[in-house]
Coordinates of C-alpha atoms and ligand atoms in Angstrom, one line a residue:
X764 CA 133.5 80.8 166.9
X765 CA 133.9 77.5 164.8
X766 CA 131.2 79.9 162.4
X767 CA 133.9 81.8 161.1
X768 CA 135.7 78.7 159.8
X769 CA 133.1 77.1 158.8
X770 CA 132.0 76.7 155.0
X771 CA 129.4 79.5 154.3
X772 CA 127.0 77.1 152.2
X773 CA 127.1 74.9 155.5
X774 CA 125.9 77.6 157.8
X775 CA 123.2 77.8 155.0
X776 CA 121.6 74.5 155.8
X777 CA 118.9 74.1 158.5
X778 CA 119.6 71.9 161.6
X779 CA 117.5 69.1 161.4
X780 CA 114.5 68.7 163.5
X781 CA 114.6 64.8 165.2
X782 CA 111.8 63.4 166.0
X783 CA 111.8 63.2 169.8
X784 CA 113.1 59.4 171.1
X785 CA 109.7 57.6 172.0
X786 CA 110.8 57.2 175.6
X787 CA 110.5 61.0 175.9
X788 CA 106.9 61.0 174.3
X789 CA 105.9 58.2 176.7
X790 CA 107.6 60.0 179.7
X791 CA 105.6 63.5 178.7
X792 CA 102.7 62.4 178.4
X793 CA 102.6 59.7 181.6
X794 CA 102.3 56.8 180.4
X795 CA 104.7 53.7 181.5
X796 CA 105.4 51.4 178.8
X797 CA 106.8 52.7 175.6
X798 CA 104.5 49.5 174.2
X799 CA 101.4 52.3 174.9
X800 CA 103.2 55.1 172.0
X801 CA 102.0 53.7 168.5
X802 CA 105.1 55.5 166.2
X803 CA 103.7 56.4 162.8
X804 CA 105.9 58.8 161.7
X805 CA 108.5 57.1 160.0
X806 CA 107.4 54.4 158.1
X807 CA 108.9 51.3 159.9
X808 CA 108.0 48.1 160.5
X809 CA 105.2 47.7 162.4
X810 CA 105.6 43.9 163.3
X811 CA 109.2 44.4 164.6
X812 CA 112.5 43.0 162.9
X813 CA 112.7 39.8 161.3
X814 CA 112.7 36.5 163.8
X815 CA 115.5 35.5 161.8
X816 CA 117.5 38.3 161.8
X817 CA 117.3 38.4 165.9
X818 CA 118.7 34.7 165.7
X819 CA 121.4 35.5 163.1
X820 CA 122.3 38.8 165.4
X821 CA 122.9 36.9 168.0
X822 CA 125.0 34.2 166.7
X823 CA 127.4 37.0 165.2
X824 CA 127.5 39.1 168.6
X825 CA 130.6 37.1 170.2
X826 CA 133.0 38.4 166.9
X827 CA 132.0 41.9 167.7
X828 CA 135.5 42.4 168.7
X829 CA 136.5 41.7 164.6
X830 CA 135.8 44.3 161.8
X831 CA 133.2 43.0 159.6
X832 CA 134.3 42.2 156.6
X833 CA 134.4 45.4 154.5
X834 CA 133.2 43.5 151.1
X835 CA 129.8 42.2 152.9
X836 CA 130.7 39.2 150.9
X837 CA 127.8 36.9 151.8
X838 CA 125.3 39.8 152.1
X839 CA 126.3 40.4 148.0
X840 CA 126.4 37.0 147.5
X841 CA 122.4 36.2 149.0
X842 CA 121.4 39.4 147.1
X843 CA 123.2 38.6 144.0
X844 CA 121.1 34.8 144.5
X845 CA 118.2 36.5 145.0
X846 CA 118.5 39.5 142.5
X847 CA 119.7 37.4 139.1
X848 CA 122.4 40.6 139.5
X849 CA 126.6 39.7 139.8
X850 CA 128.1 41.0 143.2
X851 CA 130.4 43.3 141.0
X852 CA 127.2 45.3 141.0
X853 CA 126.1 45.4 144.5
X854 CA 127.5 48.0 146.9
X855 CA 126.2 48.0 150.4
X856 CA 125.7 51.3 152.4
X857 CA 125.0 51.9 156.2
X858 CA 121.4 52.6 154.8
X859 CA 120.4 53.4 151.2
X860 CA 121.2 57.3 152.8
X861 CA 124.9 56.8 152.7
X862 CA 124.6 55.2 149.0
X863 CA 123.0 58.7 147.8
X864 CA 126.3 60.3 149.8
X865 CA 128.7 58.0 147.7
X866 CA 127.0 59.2 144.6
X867 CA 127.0 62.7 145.5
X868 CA 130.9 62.5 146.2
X869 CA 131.7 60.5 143.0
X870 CA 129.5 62.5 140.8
X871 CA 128.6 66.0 141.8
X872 CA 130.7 68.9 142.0
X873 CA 131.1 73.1 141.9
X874 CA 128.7 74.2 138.9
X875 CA 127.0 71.1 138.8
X876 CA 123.5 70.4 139.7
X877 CA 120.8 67.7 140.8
X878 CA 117.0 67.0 139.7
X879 CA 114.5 66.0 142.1
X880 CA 110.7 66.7 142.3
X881 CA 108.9 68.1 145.5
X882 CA 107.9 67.0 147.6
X883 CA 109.9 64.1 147.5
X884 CA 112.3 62.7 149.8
X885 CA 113.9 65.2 152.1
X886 CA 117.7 64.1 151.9
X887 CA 117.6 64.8 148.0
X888 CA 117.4 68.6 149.1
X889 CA 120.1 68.1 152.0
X890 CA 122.6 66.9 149.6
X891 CA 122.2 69.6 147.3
X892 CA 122.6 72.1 150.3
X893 CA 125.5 70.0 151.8
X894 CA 127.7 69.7 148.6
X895 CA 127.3 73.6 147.3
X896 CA 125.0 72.6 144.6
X897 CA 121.7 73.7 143.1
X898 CA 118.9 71.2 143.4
X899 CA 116.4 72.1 141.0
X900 CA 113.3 70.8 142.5
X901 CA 110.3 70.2 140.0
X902 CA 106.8 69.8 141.3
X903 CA 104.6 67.1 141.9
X904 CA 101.3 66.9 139.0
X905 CA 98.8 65.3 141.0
X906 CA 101.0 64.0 143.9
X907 CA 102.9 61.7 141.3
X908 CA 106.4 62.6 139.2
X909 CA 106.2 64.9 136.5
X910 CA 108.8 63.1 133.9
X911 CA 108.1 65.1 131.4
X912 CA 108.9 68.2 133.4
X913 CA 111.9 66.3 135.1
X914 CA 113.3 65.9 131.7
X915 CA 112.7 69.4 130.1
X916 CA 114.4 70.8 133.9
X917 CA 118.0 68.5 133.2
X918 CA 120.2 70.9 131.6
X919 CA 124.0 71.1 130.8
X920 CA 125.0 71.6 134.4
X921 CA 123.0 68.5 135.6
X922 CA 124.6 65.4 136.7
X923 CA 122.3 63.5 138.9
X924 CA 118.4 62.9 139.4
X925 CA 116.4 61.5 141.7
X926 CA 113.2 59.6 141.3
X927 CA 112.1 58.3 144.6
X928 CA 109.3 55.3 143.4
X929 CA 107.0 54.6 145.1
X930 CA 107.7 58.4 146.0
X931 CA 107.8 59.7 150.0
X932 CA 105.6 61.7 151.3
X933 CA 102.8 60.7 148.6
X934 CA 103.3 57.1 148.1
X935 CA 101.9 57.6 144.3
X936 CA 105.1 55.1 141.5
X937 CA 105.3 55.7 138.1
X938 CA 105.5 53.0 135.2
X939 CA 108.1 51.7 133.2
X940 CA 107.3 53.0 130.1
X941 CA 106.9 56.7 131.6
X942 CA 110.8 56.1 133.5
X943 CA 112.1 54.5 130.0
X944 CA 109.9 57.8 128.1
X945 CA 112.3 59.8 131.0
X946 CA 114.9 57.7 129.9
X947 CA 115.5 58.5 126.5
X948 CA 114.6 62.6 126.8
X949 CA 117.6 63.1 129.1
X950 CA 121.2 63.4 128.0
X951 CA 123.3 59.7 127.7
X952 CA 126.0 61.6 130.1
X953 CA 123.3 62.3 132.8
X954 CA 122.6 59.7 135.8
X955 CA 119.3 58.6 137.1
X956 CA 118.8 57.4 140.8
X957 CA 115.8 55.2 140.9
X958 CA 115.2 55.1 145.2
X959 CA 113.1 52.2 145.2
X960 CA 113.5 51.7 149.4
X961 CA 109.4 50.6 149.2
X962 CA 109.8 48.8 146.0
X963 CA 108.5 45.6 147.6
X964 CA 104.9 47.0 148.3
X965 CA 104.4 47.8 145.3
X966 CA 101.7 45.6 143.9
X967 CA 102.6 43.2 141.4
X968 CA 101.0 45.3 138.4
X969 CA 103.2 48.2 139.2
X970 CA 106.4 46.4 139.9
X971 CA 108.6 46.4 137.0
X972 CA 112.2 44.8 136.1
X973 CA 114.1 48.1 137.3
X974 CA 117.5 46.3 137.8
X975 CA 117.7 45.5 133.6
X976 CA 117.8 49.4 133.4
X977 CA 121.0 49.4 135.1
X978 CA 122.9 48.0 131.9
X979 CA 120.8 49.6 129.6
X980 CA 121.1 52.8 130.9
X981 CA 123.2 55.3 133.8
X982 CA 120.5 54.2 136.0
X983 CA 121.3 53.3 139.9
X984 CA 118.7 51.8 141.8
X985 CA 118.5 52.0 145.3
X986 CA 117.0 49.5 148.4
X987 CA 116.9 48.9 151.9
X988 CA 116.4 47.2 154.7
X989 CA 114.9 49.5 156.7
X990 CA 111.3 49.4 155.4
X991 CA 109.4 45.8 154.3
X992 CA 112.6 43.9 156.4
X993 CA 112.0 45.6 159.9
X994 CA 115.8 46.9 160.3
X995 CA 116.0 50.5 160.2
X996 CA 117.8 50.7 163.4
X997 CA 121.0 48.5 162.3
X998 CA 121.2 50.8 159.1
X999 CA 121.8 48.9 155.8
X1000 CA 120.8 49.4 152.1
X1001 CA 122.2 48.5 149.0
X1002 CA 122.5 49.9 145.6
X1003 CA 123.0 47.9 142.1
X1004 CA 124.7 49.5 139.7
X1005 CA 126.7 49.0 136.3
X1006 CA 130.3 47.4 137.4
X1007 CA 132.0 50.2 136.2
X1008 CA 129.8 52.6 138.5
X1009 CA 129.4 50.1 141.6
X1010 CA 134.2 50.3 140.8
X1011 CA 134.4 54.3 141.2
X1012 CA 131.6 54.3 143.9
X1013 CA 134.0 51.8 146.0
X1014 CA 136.7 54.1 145.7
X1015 CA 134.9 56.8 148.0
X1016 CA 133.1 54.2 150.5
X1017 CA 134.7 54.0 153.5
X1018 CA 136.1 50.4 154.3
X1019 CA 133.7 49.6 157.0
X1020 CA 130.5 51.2 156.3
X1021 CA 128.6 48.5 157.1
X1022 CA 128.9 46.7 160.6
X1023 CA 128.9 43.4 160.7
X1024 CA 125.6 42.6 162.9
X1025 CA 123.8 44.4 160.2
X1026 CA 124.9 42.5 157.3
X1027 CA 124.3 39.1 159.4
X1028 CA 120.7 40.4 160.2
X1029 CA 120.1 41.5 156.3
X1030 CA 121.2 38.0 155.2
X1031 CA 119.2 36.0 157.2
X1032 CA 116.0 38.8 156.5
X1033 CA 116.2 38.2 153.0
X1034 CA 115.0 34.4 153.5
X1035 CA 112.7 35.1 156.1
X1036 CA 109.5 34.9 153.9
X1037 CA 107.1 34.6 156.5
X1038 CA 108.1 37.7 158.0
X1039 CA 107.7 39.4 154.7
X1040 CA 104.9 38.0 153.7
X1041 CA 103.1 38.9 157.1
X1042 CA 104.2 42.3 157.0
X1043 CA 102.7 42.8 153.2
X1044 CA 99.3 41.2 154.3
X1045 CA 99.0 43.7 157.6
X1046 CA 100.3 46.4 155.3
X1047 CA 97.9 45.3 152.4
X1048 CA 94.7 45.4 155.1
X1049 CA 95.6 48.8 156.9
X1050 CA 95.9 50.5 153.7
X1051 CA 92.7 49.2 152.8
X1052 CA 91.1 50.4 155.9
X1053 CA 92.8 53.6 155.6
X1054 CA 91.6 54.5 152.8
X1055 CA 87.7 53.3 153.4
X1056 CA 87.9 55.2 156.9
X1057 CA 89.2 58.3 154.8
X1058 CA 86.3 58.3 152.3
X1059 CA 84.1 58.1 155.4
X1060 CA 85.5 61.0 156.9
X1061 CA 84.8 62.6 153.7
X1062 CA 89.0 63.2 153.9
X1063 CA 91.1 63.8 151.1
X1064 CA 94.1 61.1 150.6
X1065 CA 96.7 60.3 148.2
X1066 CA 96.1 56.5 147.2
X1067 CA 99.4 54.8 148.4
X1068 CA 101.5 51.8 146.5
X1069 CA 103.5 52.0 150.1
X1070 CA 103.2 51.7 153.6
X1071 CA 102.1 55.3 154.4
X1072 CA 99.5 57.3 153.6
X1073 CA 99.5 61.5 153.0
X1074 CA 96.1 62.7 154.3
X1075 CA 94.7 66.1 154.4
X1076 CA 93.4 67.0 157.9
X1077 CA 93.4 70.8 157.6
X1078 CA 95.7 72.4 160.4
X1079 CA 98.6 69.3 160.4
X1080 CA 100.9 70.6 163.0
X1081 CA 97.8 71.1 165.4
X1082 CA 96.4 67.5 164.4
X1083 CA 100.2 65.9 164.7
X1084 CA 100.5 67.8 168.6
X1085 CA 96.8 66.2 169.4
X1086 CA 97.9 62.8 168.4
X1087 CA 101.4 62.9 170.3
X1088 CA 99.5 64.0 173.6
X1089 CA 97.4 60.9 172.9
X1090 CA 100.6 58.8 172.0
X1091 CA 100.5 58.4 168.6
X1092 CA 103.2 60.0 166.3
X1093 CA 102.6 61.0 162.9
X1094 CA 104.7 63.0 160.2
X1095 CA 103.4 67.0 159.9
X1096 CA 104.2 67.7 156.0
X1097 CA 105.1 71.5 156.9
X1098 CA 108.5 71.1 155.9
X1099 CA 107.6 69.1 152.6
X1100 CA 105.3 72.2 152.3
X1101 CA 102.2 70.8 152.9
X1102 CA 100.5 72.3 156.0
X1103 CA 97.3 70.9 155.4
X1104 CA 98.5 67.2 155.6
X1105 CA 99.8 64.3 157.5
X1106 CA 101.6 61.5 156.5
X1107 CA 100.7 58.1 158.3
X1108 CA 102.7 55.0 158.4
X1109 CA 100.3 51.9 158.0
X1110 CA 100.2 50.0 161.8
X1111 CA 99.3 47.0 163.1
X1112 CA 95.3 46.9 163.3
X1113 CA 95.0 48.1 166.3
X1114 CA 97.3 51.4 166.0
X1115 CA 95.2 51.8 162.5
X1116 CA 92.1 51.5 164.5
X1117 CA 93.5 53.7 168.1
X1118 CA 94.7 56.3 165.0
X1119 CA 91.5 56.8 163.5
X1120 CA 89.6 57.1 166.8
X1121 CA 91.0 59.9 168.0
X1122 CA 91.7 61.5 164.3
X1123 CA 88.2 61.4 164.4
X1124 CA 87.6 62.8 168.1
X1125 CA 90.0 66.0 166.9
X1126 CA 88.2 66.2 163.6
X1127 CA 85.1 66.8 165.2
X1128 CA 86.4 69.7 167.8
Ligands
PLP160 C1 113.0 55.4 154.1 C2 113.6 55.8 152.8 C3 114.9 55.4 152.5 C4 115.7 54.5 153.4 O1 116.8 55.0 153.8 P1 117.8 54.1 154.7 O2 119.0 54.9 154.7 O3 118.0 52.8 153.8 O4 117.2 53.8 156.0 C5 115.4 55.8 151.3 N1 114.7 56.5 150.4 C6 113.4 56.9 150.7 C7 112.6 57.7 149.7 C8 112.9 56.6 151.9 O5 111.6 57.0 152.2

């Protein structure tokens, strides 16, 4: 029994539920080509990967016998380009995930805590469970951040918080002036993590300079590739930080976090612009068709600066099983406490369109 060795506030923390592989879906409910399962549950790309990054992919596969290079030189050096930021202050993560891990390691400690709000992203919570810690969680007001409550919850003990904008599952981003507000409330000593992995959706009137706070303030900001870039599978994210943050967060990153198909892929993404700009425009429509087929449905939603919408369908874990029989996967919100709901990713027309048809069909039953 490893159980008896095992650290007791491990044994605390619930197994996590995977989503089933979509194969499995397709092969339970008969159908043949995994083409026929629309996923919605995750917020992925719906056009696919980057062109670009398949091309760059495959000129980098015959050095797979070589350790990538552990600085992701070029990687920093196109983001740094593109950013206006200095490479000292890029660190690259095997996802954004494993950036909120070094954090954790560098920063948190026995006695300490963590600020988040709920809901709000799910790994917040896990890494309070998985390093001992209390994660005071303060709720939503209206589906968006409370600040003001964020900053009256920081107290002595706090080392880290979380601010997830545009925040998962609701979608709803705050403004600059409320994060600088946030900003200034909080102790100089405390850090802020600013996960902005759907920054890029955000319309222009929402988008702010985030990466300035980094030297103004202990801000990190957080993004990926996973979302706008179509790459969640080769898992890489990046954080900017001050360089004396990005130096200690080094120290506990393990020399080859990122592999080196993934950095070639990210590099090559970040200059595909008509991949980006497609995927914003099919994003862009979906929402809006979303939301218009939500009003008709007389449904309550959360208006989303992302690429997923939080909808309130009454029983959610009955309406989530009723899609997957019909081979579209959604997100139940019972474990971000919110039985009532579903979160949607945004598809390609026709997924939006197969969704609502048979949300519809079940709504009417
Ligand atoms: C999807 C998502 C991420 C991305 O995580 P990766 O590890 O980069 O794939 C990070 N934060 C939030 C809030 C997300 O929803």
């Amino acid at each position: 029994m490893v159980k008896k060795t095992a650290r007791p506030h491990i044994l605390k923390i619930k197994p996590y539920q995977p989503g089933k592989p979509i194969e499995e879906v397709a092969r339970e409910i008969g159908v043949k080509e995994i083409e026929e399962i629309s996923k919605l549950a995750s917020n992925e790309n719906p056009l696919g990967p980057s062109p670009l990054a398949l091309k760059a992919i495959r000129k980098a596969l015959p050095r797979l016998n070589l350790y990538p290079d552990g600085s992701g030189y070029y990687l920093k050096q196109g983001l740094s380009e593109r950013l206006g930021i200095p490479p000292e202050q890029i660190i690259l993560g095997n996802g954004s995930n494993e950036i909120i891990e070094l954090i954790m390691h560098v920063f948190v400690g026995p006695g300490h805590n963590i600020v988040y709000a709920h809901p709000s992203f799910l790994v917040y919570r896990l890494m309070a469970h998985i390093f001992g810690v209390r994660g005071i969680e303060v709720p939503l007001g209206y589906f968006t951040h409370d600040l003001g409550a964020m900053a009256r919850a920081v107290n002595a003990e706090t080392q880290l918080v979380f601010i997830a904008n545009p925040n998962n599952p609701t979608g709803t981003a705050v403004l600059r002036q409320e994060i600088e507000e946030f900003l200034d409330k909080i102790p100089p000593r405390v850090i802020t993590v600013l996960d902005e992995a759907y920054y890029e959706y955000l319309p222009d009137s929402m988008k702010f300079d985030s990466l300035s706070l980094v030297n103004e303030k202990k801000v990190v900001v957080l993004r990926t590739f996973s979302k706008l870039y179509g790459l969640a599978g080769l898992r890489i994210g990046y954080g900017i930080a001050s360089r004396d943050c990005v130096e200690v967060l080094n120290r506990v990153r393990q020399p080859f976090n990122t592999n080196s198909l993934a950095q070639a892929a990210a590099l090559a993404a970040l200059d595909d612009e008509e991949h980006v700009r497609r995927t914003l425009r099919v994003n862009r429509k979906g929402l809006e068709r979303l939301n218009r087929a939500f009003q008709d449905l007389g449904l309550d939603y959360v208006p989303s600066f992302a690429n997923f919408i939080l909808v309130k369908v009454g029983r959610g874990q009955e309406i989530f099983q009723r899609l997957l029989q019909r081979g579209i996967i959604v997100r139940p919100m019972d474990f971000y406490g919110l039985p009532e709901y579903i979160r949607v990713t945004v598809g390609r027309p026709e997924e939006n369109e197969k969704f609502l048809r048979e949300l519809k069909k079940l709504l009417k039953k």
